[in-house]
Coordinates of C-alpha atoms in Angstrom, one line a residue:
Chain A
M61 CA 258.0 121.5 54.6
A62 CA 260.4 122.3 57.2
S63 CA 262.6 124.8 55.4
L64 CA 261.4 127.9 53.6
P65 CA 261.3 127.4 49.8
K66 CA 263.8 129.4 47.8
R67 CA 260.9 131.1 46.1
I68 CA 259.6 132.7 49.3
I69 CA 263.0 133.9 50.3
K70 CA 263.6 135.4 46.9
E71 CA 260.2 137.0 46.7
T72 CA 260.7 138.6 50.1
E73 CA 264.1 139.9 49.1
R74 CA 262.7 141.4 45.9
L75 CA 259.9 143.1 47.8
V76 CA 262.4 144.9 49.8
T77 CA 264.8 145.8 47.0
D78 CA 262.1 146.8 44.6
P79 CA 259.0 147.8 46.5
V80 CA 255.6 148.5 45.0
P81 CA 254.4 152.1 45.3
G82 CA 251.5 152.5 47.8
I83 CA 252.0 148.9 49.1
T84 CA 254.2 147.5 51.9
A85 CA 254.6 143.9 52.9
E86 CA 256.9 142.7 55.7
P87 CA 257.3 139.2 56.9
H88 CA 256.7 138.4 60.6
D89 CA 259.8 137.7 62.6
D90 CA 258.5 134.4 64.0
N91 CA 256.9 133.2 60.8
L92 CA 258.4 134.1 57.5
R93 CA 255.2 132.9 55.7
Y94 CA 253.1 135.5 57.5
F95 CA 253.2 139.1 56.2
K96 CA 252.0 142.4 57.5
V97 CA 250.6 144.4 54.6
T98 CA 249.5 148.0 54.1
I99 CA 247.7 149.3 51.0
E100 CA 247.0 152.9 50.3
G101 CA 243.5 153.6 48.9
P102 CA 243.7 154.3 45.2
A103 CA 243.3 157.9 44.1
G104 CA 239.8 158.8 42.8
S105 CA 238.2 156.0 44.7
P106 CA 236.1 156.3 47.9
Y107 CA 239.1 154.8 49.7
E108 CA 241.5 157.6 48.7
N109 CA 243.7 158.9 51.6
G110 CA 243.0 155.7 53.6
L111 CA 245.7 153.3 54.7
F112 CA 244.4 149.7 55.0
H113 CA 246.1 147.0 57.0
L114 CA 245.9 143.5 55.7
E115 CA 247.5 140.2 56.6
L116 CA 248.9 137.8 54.1
Y117 CA 249.8 134.2 54.7
L118 CA 251.6 131.8 52.3
P119 CA 250.2 128.3 52.8
D120 CA 252.4 125.2 52.7
D121 CA 251.6 124.6 49.1
Y122 CA 252.3 128.1 47.9
P123 CA 252.9 128.9 45.1
M124 CA 250.7 126.0 43.9
E125 CA 248.0 127.4 46.2
A126 CA 247.0 131.0 46.5
P127 CA 248.1 133.2 49.4
K128 CA 245.5 133.9 52.0
V129 CA 244.8 137.6 52.3
R130 CA 242.5 139.4 54.6
F131 CA 241.7 143.0 55.5
L132 CA 242.3 143.9 59.1
T133 CA 241.0 147.4 58.6
K134 CA 237.2 147.8 58.5
I135 CA 236.1 148.6 55.0
Y136 CA 232.8 149.2 53.1
H137 CA 233.2 147.3 49.9
P138 CA 230.9 144.9 48.1
N139 CA 233.7 142.3 47.6
I140 CA 235.0 142.4 51.1
D141 CA 233.0 141.1 54.0
R142 CA 232.8 142.0 57.7
L143 CA 235.6 139.6 58.5
G144 CA 237.9 141.2 55.9
R145 CA 237.7 138.3 53.6
I146 CA 238.1 139.2 49.9
C147 CA 236.3 137.9 46.9
L148 CA 238.9 138.1 44.2
D149 CA 239.1 135.5 41.4
I150 CA 242.9 135.2 41.5
L151 CA 242.8 134.3 45.2
K152 CA 240.5 131.4 44.4
T153 CA 239.8 129.6 41.1
N154 CA 242.0 131.8 38.9
W155 CA 245.1 131.6 41.0
S156 CA 248.2 130.9 39.0
P157 CA 251.6 129.9 40.4
A158 CA 253.2 132.5 38.2
L159 CA 251.5 135.2 40.3
Q160 CA 253.4 136.6 43.3
I161 CA 252.8 138.4 46.5
R162 CA 253.5 141.6 44.6
T163 CA 250.9 140.9 41.9
V164 CA 248.3 139.7 44.4
L165 CA 248.5 143.0 46.4
L166 CA 248.4 145.0 43.2
S167 CA 245.1 143.2 42.3
V168 CA 243.7 143.9 45.7
Q169 CA 244.5 147.6 45.2
A170 CA 242.8 147.4 41.8
L171 CA 239.7 145.9 43.4
L172 CA 239.5 148.9 45.7
A173 CA 239.5 151.1 42.6
S174 CA 236.8 149.1 40.8
P175 CA 234.4 147.2 43.0
N176 CA 232.3 144.5 41.4
P177 CA 228.9 144.4 43.1
N178 CA 227.7 141.6 40.8
D179 CA 230.0 139.1 42.3
P180 CA 229.6 140.0 46.0
L181 CA 230.9 138.7 49.2
A182 CA 229.1 141.2 51.4
N183 CA 225.5 140.8 50.2
D184 CA 224.1 143.8 52.0
V185 CA 226.9 146.1 50.8
A186 CA 226.5 144.9 47.2
E187 CA 222.7 145.4 47.3
D188 CA 223.3 148.9 48.6
W189 CA 225.9 149.5 45.9
I190 CA 223.6 148.4 43.1
K191 CA 220.5 150.3 44.3
N192 CA 222.1 153.5 45.5
E193 CA 225.7 153.8 44.2
T194 CA 226.2 157.4 45.3
G195 CA 225.0 156.7 48.8
A196 CA 227.2 153.5 49.1
K197 CA 230.3 155.4 47.9
A198 CA 229.6 158.1 50.4
K199 CA 229.4 155.5 53.1
A200 CA 232.6 153.9 51.9
K201 CA 234.3 157.3 52.1
E202 CA 233.0 157.8 55.6
W203 CA 234.3 154.4 56.7
T204 CA 237.6 155.2 55.2
S205 CA 238.0 158.4 57.2
L206 CA 236.7 156.6 60.3
Y207 CA 238.7 153.4 60.3
A208 CA 241.5 153.8 57.7
K209 CA 243.2 157.0 59.0
K210 CA 246.9 157.4 58.2
E211 CA 248.9 157.8 61.3
Chain B
M166 CA 255.2 104.5 24.9
G167 CA 257.2 101.4 24.6
N168 CA 260.7 102.8 24.8
V169 CA 261.4 102.3 28.4
P170 CA 264.7 100.5 28.8
T171 CA 264.8 97.2 30.6
K172 CA 266.4 98.5 33.7
L173 CA 263.3 100.6 34.3
D174 CA 261.0 97.8 33.5
Q175 CA 262.6 95.6 36.1
D176 CA 262.7 98.3 38.7
G177 CA 259.4 99.6 37.6
N178 CA 257.3 96.5 38.4
P179 CA 258.6 94.7 41.4
I180 CA 255.1 93.8 42.5
E181 CA 253.7 90.8 40.9
P182 CA 250.1 90.7 39.8
V183 CA 247.6 90.5 42.6
S184 CA 247.0 86.9 43.6
R185 CA 243.4 86.0 44.3
P186 CA 243.6 83.6 47.2
G187 CA 245.4 85.9 49.6
Y188 CA 242.6 88.3 49.4
P189 CA 240.7 89.6 52.5
S190 CA 237.3 88.2 51.9
G191 CA 234.6 90.1 53.8
N192 CA 231.6 89.0 51.9
T193 CA 231.7 86.0 49.7
G194 CA 230.5 85.6 46.2
S195 CA 227.6 87.8 45.8
S196 CA 229.2 90.9 47.2
S197 CA 229.1 93.3 44.3
T198 CA 228.3 96.9 43.8
G199 CA 225.5 98.2 41.7
T200 CA 227.8 99.1 38.9
S201 CA 229.6 95.8 38.6
F202 CA 227.3 92.9 38.7
S203 CA 225.2 93.6 35.7
G204 CA 228.0 92.2 33.6
Q205 CA 227.1 88.8 34.8
S206 CA 223.4 89.2 35.5
T207 CA 221.0 86.5 34.5
N208 CA 217.4 86.5 33.6
D209 CA 216.6 84.1 36.4
G210 CA 214.4 86.0 38.8
K211 CA 215.6 84.1 41.8
T212 CA 219.2 84.8 41.3
R213 CA 218.3 88.4 40.7
S214 CA 216.5 89.0 44.0
K215 CA 219.3 87.1 45.8
R216 CA 221.9 89.4 44.3
A217 CA 219.7 92.4 44.9
T218 CA 219.6 91.5 48.6
S219 CA 223.3 91.6 48.7
L220 CA 223.2 94.8 46.8
V221 CA 221.0 96.2 49.5
S222 CA 223.3 95.0 52.2
T223 CA 226.2 96.4 50.3
F224 CA 224.6 99.8 50.4
L225 CA 223.7 99.4 54.0
N226 CA 227.3 98.7 54.9
S227 CA 228.5 101.3 52.5
G228 CA 231.7 101.4 54.5
S229 CA 232.8 98.0 53.6
R230 CA 231.8 98.5 50.0
Y231 CA 235.2 99.1 48.6
R232 CA 236.8 96.0 50.0
S233 CA 234.0 93.6 49.2
G234 CA 233.2 95.1 45.8
S235 CA 236.6 94.7 44.5
M236 CA 236.8 91.0 44.7
Q237 CA 234.5 90.5 41.8
D238 CA 235.3 93.7 40.0
T239 CA 238.9 92.9 39.4
T240 CA 238.0 89.9 37.4
Y241 CA 237.3 92.0 34.4
H242 CA 239.1 95.2 33.7
S243 CA 237.0 98.2 33.3
P244 CA 238.4 101.6 34.1
H245 CA 235.5 102.1 36.5
K246 CA 236.5 99.1 38.6
K247 CA 236.7 99.5 42.3
R248 CA 240.1 98.6 43.6
S249 CA 240.7 96.8 46.9
T250 CA 242.6 98.4 49.6
K251 CA 245.4 96.1 49.0
E252 CA 245.6 96.9 45.3
K253 CA 245.4 100.6 46.0
E254 CA 248.2 100.3 48.5
Q255 CA 250.3 98.4 46.0
M256 CA 249.7 101.1 43.4
K257 CA 250.7 103.8 45.9
E258 CA 253.9 101.9 46.8
Q259 CA 254.7 101.5 43.2
H260 CA 254.2 105.2 42.6
A261 CA 256.5 106.0 45.5
R262 CA 259.2 103.8 44.0
N263 CA 258.7 105.5 40.7
I264 CA 259.5 108.9 42.1
I265 CA 262.9 108.0 43.6
V266 CA 265.8 109.8 42.0
K267 CA 268.5 107.4 40.9
Y268 CA 271.8 108.7 39.7
D269 CA 272.2 105.8 37.2
E270 CA 268.9 106.6 35.5
S271 CA 269.5 109.9 33.7
V272 CA 268.6 111.6 30.4
D273 CA 270.8 114.4 29.0
G274 CA 272.1 115.1 32.5
G275 CA 268.8 115.2 34.3
F276 CA 266.9 112.6 36.2
M277 CA 263.6 110.7 35.9
A278 CA 262.2 111.9 39.2
P279 CA 261.8 115.2 40.9
F280 CA 264.4 116.7 43.2
G281 CA 261.9 117.4 46.0
S282 CA 261.0 121.0 45.9
Y283 CA 257.4 120.1 46.5
S284 CA 256.0 118.0 49.2
Y285 CA 255.6 114.3 48.6
D286 CA 251.8 114.2 48.8
K287 CA 251.6 116.7 45.9
L288 CA 253.5 114.4 43.6
D289 CA 250.4 112.7 42.2
Y290 CA 251.2 112.9 38.5
D291 CA 251.5 109.7 36.5
A292 CA 255.1 108.8 37.0
T293 CA 255.2 106.2 34.3
V294 CA 253.9 108.6 31.7
V295 CA 256.4 111.3 32.7
K296 CA 259.3 108.9 32.7
S297 CA 258.6 107.7 29.2
L298 CA 258.1 111.3 28.0
I299 CA 261.5 112.2 29.4
I300 CA 263.1 109.2 27.8
Q301 CA 261.5 110.1 24.5
R302 CA 263.0 113.6 24.9
R303 CA 259.5 115.1 24.8
L304 CA 259.8 116.7 28.3
A305 CA 262.9 118.1 30.0
P306 CA 264.3 115.7 32.6
F307 CA 264.2 116.6 36.2
Y308 CA 267.5 118.5 36.6
T309 CA 269.0 119.1 40.0
P310 CA 268.4 122.8 40.6
L311 CA 270.9 125.4 41.8
Q312 CA 269.6 127.6 44.5
D313 CA 271.3 130.6 42.9
F314 CA 273.5 131.3 40.0
D315 CA 276.2 133.8 39.5
P316 CA 277.4 134.4 35.9
T317 CA 280.8 135.5 37.2
W318 CA 281.6 132.0 38.6
S319 CA 284.7 130.4 37.0
R320 CA 284.5 126.9 35.5
E321 CA 286.2 125.5 38.6
E322 CA 283.9 127.3 41.0
L323 CA 280.8 126.1 39.1
L324 CA 282.1 122.5 38.9
K325 CA 282.7 122.5 42.7
I326 CA 279.2 123.7 43.4
V327 CA 277.6 121.2 41.0
D328 CA 279.7 118.4 42.5
G329 CA 278.3 119.2 45.9
L330 CA 274.7 118.9 44.7
P331 CA 272.7 116.2 46.4
L332 CA 270.5 113.8 44.5
H333 CA 267.4 114.8 46.4
A334 CA 266.3 117.6 48.7
S335 CA 266.5 116.8 52.4
F336 CA 263.4 115.3 54.0
D337 CA 261.4 116.3 57.0
E338 CA 261.9 113.0 58.8
N339 CA 259.2 113.4 61.4
P340 CA 256.4 115.4 59.9
E341 CA 253.6 116.5 62.3
E342 CA 251.1 114.5 60.3
F343 CA 252.6 111.2 61.3
E344 CA 253.4 112.0 64.9
D345 CA 252.3 109.3 67.3
I346 CA 251.5 106.8 64.5
P347 CA 253.3 103.5 64.9
I348 CA 255.0 102.1 61.8
G349 CA 256.3 98.8 63.1
D350 CA 258.9 96.9 61.1
L351 CA 259.1 98.4 57.7
K352 CA 260.5 95.2 56.3
K353 CA 257.5 93.1 57.2
P354 CA 254.6 93.7 55.0
N355 CA 251.9 93.0 57.6
F356 CA 251.2 95.7 60.2
D357 CA 247.8 94.7 61.4
Y358 CA 249.3 93.8 64.8
L359 CA 249.8 97.6 65.4
I360 CA 246.1 98.2 65.4
D361 CA 244.0 97.7 68.5
K362 CA 242.0 94.6 68.1
S363 CA 239.0 96.0 69.9
S364 CA 238.5 98.8 67.4
S365 CA 235.4 99.1 65.3
K366 CA 235.6 98.4 61.6
K367 CA 235.7 102.1 60.9
E368 CA 238.4 102.8 63.4
Y369 CA 240.3 99.9 62.0
R370 CA 240.1 101.2 58.5
N371 CA 241.1 104.7 59.6
M372 CA 244.1 103.4 61.6
H373 CA 245.1 101.1 58.8
S374 CA 245.2 103.9 56.3
K375 CA 247.1 106.2 58.6
I376 CA 249.7 103.6 59.4
F377 CA 250.0 102.8 55.7
K378 CA 250.7 106.4 54.9
A379 CA 253.2 106.9 57.6
R380 CA 255.0 103.7 56.6
L381 CA 255.1 104.6 53.0
Y382 CA 256.5 108.0 53.9
Q383 CA 259.3 106.4 55.8
K384 CA 259.9 103.8 53.2
R385 CA 260.3 106.4 50.5
I386 CA 262.9 108.3 52.6
Y387 CA 264.7 105.0 53.1
W388 CA 264.6 104.2 49.4
Q389 CA 265.8 107.6 48.4
E390 CA 268.6 107.7 51.0
R391 CA 269.8 104.3 49.8
E392 CA 270.2 105.9 46.3
N393 CA 271.8 109.0 47.8
E394 CA 274.4 106.9 49.6
S395 CA 275.3 104.8 46.6
F396 CA 275.6 108.1 44.6
L397 CA 278.0 109.5 47.2
E398 CA 280.0 106.4 47.5
T399 CA 280.4 106.1 43.8
K400 CA 281.4 109.7 43.5
L401 CA 284.0 109.2 46.2
E402 CA 285.4 106.0 44.7
V403 CA 285.7 107.7 41.3
R404 CA 287.4 110.8 42.8
E405 CA 290.0 108.6 44.6
G406 CA 290.6 106.7 41.4
K407 CA 289.4 103.4 42.9
A408 CA 286.7 102.9 40.3
Q409 CA 285.3 104.0 37.1
N410 CA 281.7 104.8 36.6
N411 CA 279.9 105.5 33.4
Y412 CA 276.8 106.9 35.0
L413 CA 278.5 109.9 36.7
P414 CA 278.5 113.0 34.5
S415 CA 281.8 114.2 33.1
N416 CA 283.1 117.6 34.0
D417 CA 282.3 118.8 30.5
L418 CA 278.7 117.7 30.9
K419 CA 278.3 119.4 34.3
Y420 CA 279.8 122.6 32.9
D421 CA 277.8 122.6 29.7
L422 CA 274.6 122.0 31.7
Y423 CA 275.0 124.6 34.4
S424 CA 277.0 127.3 32.7
N425 CA 274.0 128.0 30.5
G426 CA 270.7 127.9 32.4
S427 CA 267.8 130.0 33.5
E428 CA 265.6 130.6 36.4
C429 CA 262.2 128.9 36.5
P430 CA 259.6 131.7 37.0
I431 CA 257.6 129.5 39.3
C432 CA 260.0 128.0 41.8
F433 CA 262.7 130.6 41.3
L434 CA 265.4 127.9 41.1
Y435 CA 268.1 127.8 38.4
F436 CA 268.0 125.0 35.9
P437 CA 270.1 123.9 32.8
E438 CA 268.6 124.8 29.5
P439 CA 266.8 123.8 27.4
M440 CA 263.8 124.0 29.7
N441 CA 260.2 123.3 28.8
Y442 CA 258.5 126.3 27.2
S443 CA 254.8 127.1 27.4
K444 CA 253.2 126.4 24.0
C445 CA 251.1 129.6 24.1
C446 CA 253.6 132.3 25.3
Q447 CA 257.0 130.6 25.3
Q448 CA 257.8 131.0 28.9
P449 CA 260.2 128.6 30.6
I450 CA 258.9 126.1 33.2
C451 CA 261.0 123.4 34.9
T452 CA 259.6 119.9 34.8
E453 CA 259.2 119.8 38.6
C454 CA 256.8 122.7 38.4
F455 CA 255.1 121.4 35.3
V456 CA 254.1 118.2 37.0
Q457 CA 252.5 120.3 39.8
I458 CA 250.1 122.0 37.5
K459 CA 246.8 120.3 37.3
R460 CA 243.1 120.7 36.9
A461 CA 241.2 122.2 39.9
E462 CA 239.3 119.8 42.0
P463 CA 235.8 119.1 40.7
H464 CA 233.6 122.1 41.5
F465 CA 230.4 123.8 40.5
P466 CA 230.6 126.4 37.8
H467 CA 231.2 129.8 39.3
E468 CA 228.3 132.2 38.4
E469 CA 227.8 135.8 39.0
V470 CA 224.8 135.9 41.2
D471 CA 222.2 138.5 41.8
P472 CA 222.7 139.6 45.5
T473 CA 219.0 140.2 45.8
K474 CA 218.1 136.6 45.3
P475 CA 218.9 133.8 47.8
I476 CA 222.0 131.8 47.2
Q477 CA 221.6 128.2 46.1
N478 CA 223.4 125.8 48.3
D479 CA 225.9 123.5 46.7
N480 CA 224.1 120.6 48.3
E481 CA 221.1 121.3 46.2
K482 CA 222.9 121.5 42.9
D483 CA 222.8 118.7 40.3
P484 CA 226.0 116.6 40.7
N485 CA 226.2 116.3 36.9
L486 CA 227.0 120.0 36.9
L487 CA 230.3 119.3 38.7
T488 CA 233.1 120.2 36.4
T489 CA 236.8 120.6 36.0
E490 CA 238.6 122.5 33.2
P491 CA 242.0 121.8 31.8
S492 CA 244.5 123.9 33.6
N493 CA 245.3 127.3 32.1
C494 CA 248.7 128.5 31.3
P495 CA 250.1 129.9 34.5
Y496 CA 251.7 132.8 32.6
C497 CA 249.1 134.0 30.1
A498 CA 246.0 132.0 31.3
T499 CA 245.5 130.5 27.8
A500 CA 243.3 127.5 28.2
E501 CA 244.6 123.9 28.0
F502 CA 248.2 124.4 29.2
A503 CA 250.8 122.6 27.3
V504 CA 254.6 122.8 27.0
V505 CA 257.0 122.3 24.1
Y506 CA 260.4 120.9 24.7
T507 CA 263.3 120.8 22.2
P508 CA 266.0 118.4 23.3
P509 CA 269.6 119.6 23.1
K510 CA 271.2 118.5 19.9
N511 CA 274.7 117.8 21.1
R512 CA 273.9 116.3 24.4
K513 CA 272.2 112.9 24.0
V514 CA 273.5 111.2 27.1
G515 CA 272.2 108.7 29.6
I516 CA 269.3 106.5 28.6
Q517 CA 269.3 106.0 24.9
G518 CA 272.4 108.1 24.6
I519 CA 276.1 107.9 25.3
P520 CA 277.3 107.3 28.9
P521 CA 277.3 110.6 30.9
A522 CA 280.9 110.0 31.9
T523 CA 282.1 110.0 28.3
Y524 CA 280.5 113.3 27.3
K525 CA 282.8 115.9 25.8
S526 CA 282.0 119.5 25.0
V527 CA 281.4 120.4 21.4
N528 CA 283.1 123.7 20.5
E529 CA 280.0 125.5 19.4
P530 CA 278.0 125.7 22.6
S531 CA 275.5 128.0 21.0
E532 CA 274.2 125.2 18.9
T533 CA 273.4 123.0 21.9
N534 CA 270.9 125.5 22.9
D535 CA 269.2 127.0 19.9
K536 CA 265.4 126.9 20.2
D537 CA 264.1 126.3 16.7
E538 CA 260.6 127.5 17.3
T539 CA 259.4 127.1 13.7
T540 CA 260.0 123.4 13.7
T541 CA 258.7 122.8 17.3
A542 CA 255.5 124.7 16.6
K543 CA 254.8 122.5 13.6
N544 CA 255.6 119.3 15.3
P545 CA 252.7 118.3 17.5
N546 CA 254.8 115.4 18.9
N547 CA 256.8 117.9 20.9
V548 CA 253.8 119.3 22.7
V549 CA 252.9 117.8 26.1
S550 CA 249.6 118.9 27.6
S551 CA 249.0 119.2 31.3
D552 CA 246.3 116.6 31.1
A553 CA 248.6 114.1 29.5
I554 CA 250.5 113.5 32.7
R555 CA 247.3 113.0 34.8
P556 CA 245.2 110.8 32.5
D557 CA 242.9 109.8 35.4
W558 CA 241.3 113.2 35.8
E559 CA 238.1 112.0 34.2
N560 CA 237.7 109.1 36.5
K561 CA 238.2 111.4 39.4
L562 CA 235.5 113.7 38.2
N563 CA 233.0 110.8 37.7
K564 CA 233.8 109.5 41.2
E565 CA 233.2 112.8 42.7
R566 CA 229.9 113.2 40.9
I567 CA 228.7 109.8 42.0
R568 CA 229.8 110.5 45.6
L569 CA 227.9 113.8 45.6
A570 CA 224.8 112.2 44.0
R571 CA 224.8 109.5 46.7
R572 CA 225.1 112.0 49.4
S573 CA 222.4 114.3 48.3
A574 CA 220.2 111.3 47.4
N575 CA 220.7 109.9 50.9
A576 CA 219.7 113.2 52.4
T577 CA 216.6 113.4 50.2
A578 CA 215.7 109.9 51.0
I579 CA 216.0 110.3 54.7
H580 CA 213.9 113.4 54.5
V581 CA 211.3 111.6 52.4
S582 CA 211.2 108.5 54.4
N583 CA 210.8 110.4 57.6
Q584 CA 207.7 112.0 56.2
L585 CA 206.2 109.0 54.6
I586 CA 207.0 105.8 56.5
D587 CA 204.9 104.7 59.4
P588 CA 207.3 104.8 62.4
D589 CA 206.0 101.3 63.4
Y590 CA 207.8 100.0 60.3
A591 CA 211.2 101.5 61.2
S592 CA 213.0 98.7 59.4
T593 CA 211.7 99.7 56.0
S594 CA 213.0 103.2 56.2
N595 CA 216.4 101.9 55.4
D596 CA 215.3 100.2 52.3
T597 CA 213.5 103.3 51.1
T598 CA 216.7 105.2 51.6
I599 CA 218.5 102.7 49.3
S600 CA 215.9 102.6 46.7
S601 CA 215.5 106.3 46.3
S602 CA 219.2 106.9 46.7
R603 CA 219.7 104.8 43.6
K604 CA 217.1 106.7 41.8
T605 CA 218.6 110.0 42.5
T606 CA 222.0 108.8 41.8
I607 CA 221.0 108.0 38.3
T608 CA 218.5 110.6 37.4
T609 CA 220.3 113.2 39.5
S610 CA 217.6 115.6 38.9
R611 CA 215.0 117.1 41.3
H612 CA 212.3 115.7 39.0
G613 CA 213.6 112.2 39.6
S614 CA 213.4 112.4 43.3
N615 CA 210.0 114.0 43.2
T616 CA 208.5 111.1 41.3
A617 CA 210.2 108.8 43.6
S618 CA 208.5 110.3 46.6
R619 CA 205.1 110.4 45.0
G620 CA 205.5 106.8 44.1
S621 CA 206.3 105.8 47.6
R622 CA 203.4 107.7 49.0
Q623 CA 201.0 105.4 47.1
R624 CA 203.0 102.4 47.9
S625 CA 203.0 103.0 51.6
R626 CA 199.6 101.4 51.7
Q627 CA 200.8 98.2 50.2
S628 CA 202.2 95.5 52.4
I629 CA 205.8 96.0 53.4
Q630 CA 206.8 92.8 51.7
D631 CA 205.6 94.0 48.3
L632 CA 207.2 97.3 48.9
E633 CA 210.6 95.8 49.6
N634 CA 210.4 93.5 46.5
E635 CA 209.5 96.4 44.4
M636 CA 212.3 98.5 45.6
I637 CA 214.8 95.7 45.1
Q638 CA 213.6 95.3 41.6
E639 CA 213.9 99.0 41.0
A640 CA 217.3 99.1 42.5
I641 CA 218.4 96.3 40.1
R642 CA 216.9 98.0 37.1
L643 CA 218.5 101.3 38.0
S644 CA 221.9 99.8 38.6
L645 CA 221.7 98.1 35.2
E646 CA 220.9 101.4 33.6
D647 CA 223.7 103.0 35.5
E648 CA 226.1 100.4 34.2
Q649 CA 224.9 100.7 30.7
Q650 CA 225.3 104.5 30.8
Q651 CA 228.8 104.2 32.1
N652 CA 229.7 101.7 29.4
K653 CA 228.2 104.0 26.8
S654 CA 230.1 107.0 28.1
L655 CA 233.2 104.9 28.2
K656 CA 232.8 103.8 24.6
N657 CA 232.2 107.4 23.5
K658 CA 235.3 108.6 25.2
S659 CA 237.8 105.8 24.8
P660 CA 238.7 106.6 21.2
K661 CA 239.9 110.0 22.3
K662 CA 242.3 108.5 24.8
K663 CA 245.7 107.7 23.5

């Protein structure tokens, strides 16, 4: 598709006029389907006080196909692997075209607040999380202060 | 669904039934696939083994299977028949014709084909089914969307905007996908001269299908632009008072349509009401988005796994576990998405209604639009499920299962034959592959392939001739079983289909 679908234009506009607290998403100048994203670590989680950078890409078939989202900031989380890939149902089989950039990013934020080690992407982290939750959370906190510092 | 008017019927089927003699005949006579020939099998042992040989060769040249298999298959019509390339191409071309927007084919102010918000290769719904649903007023027509809507627009402003709407969204005339692919003369049906004569069979097939796709893409643009032009010319003639045209909508119709619409929550475009509404949660959805919603591709069930155990590779899973679920409601995720449509009461125009040009507003516009939810909920006729517009989903699932079973069986067989067969008899390893691939295709369980390998270990001492015969017999037996099972499952399922 050569031109940008109306939906993407309107979503981008609405993200600017009505932003989500703790989340920013800005389209790239050269490619309006590519967004630079930041998410603040949810309060009460090991990621609190961290600022995580992500990239979000809207494929050609968006909204019939889910956006591609990836963490750029290193993070210790059972559903996020070393490459920043995220295991989240709505990004895969449970994607719905009624979801939006906004709702996707909110879900990612919620995943930080409640990790699910029984459906892991990073096997070693998940194992650690199940066997020694306190230790794993301490490590996640440590990584947050190491790699996700707010500037 | 017999209510399609004659104009559609004429336009709908310009391609005559496939004629037998003109067929590309790769193999003659005995070239049938495992699933098809049992229909005509005889008890004569000789015929059997002869056919079996061709069966074996069919599997060996699995590449040419489609074309050769179809010759015989098309003689009786089972939903599992393999279609020839030519037939498939004709069906694709027919489909492309079916999704052309025509200004003189309208229902209640909307059209029979999508405006073009989604890319062409995603328009894989059953266009015939959707057309007839629209004509029966069971699904909203494909309205031309407005990019934006401002409720402060005056009648004149709105009419001006609606008058400027094109019939179809603009095309990407030279998509990257078809760069460097020759298309030749679109008016001539034959394009084999575009393909390098020295190419191998596989290259030829690849090139053929690429060129076909590129040509179809251009043809569709050409067909749609022809309609666009005739739409524009007619509009111009009518405006200048040179002609009258009953198919063009009256100003009253345009105003009534677009002064009272809503935004589709999926494409964010503005459409006339009434729209389709989700059966479960009464959210609006335009028809163009509705036809995009479909089952996921066949996949293995997603399980929560124990991270301490090794992950099972998809290749090792039983192909019969492959599954697809009916699509969920995009809004509330209720299973088996379906929409309800209540046609406008005062606006029966176009096909099976009054000519769009003669439409006059009724003074109570509120009545055109009331959604009588109590009656719609009780009337199952108004409900259209997402599966209804893609009735072939089950076929696709079965095809994928068979494909996967074959692939994993081949892998197993190659593995087994490497272990068992004396390298001096290299020629037999192929046959083993075939025989056990059939086995696993049917049993599709690990157990099945295990017995197969144990069996061949004993047999490896027998003479190769015996082994071959035995395997051929086994292949026949299994393909017969396969056929029977497919027939059975068809019989079980067919009553459910409408």
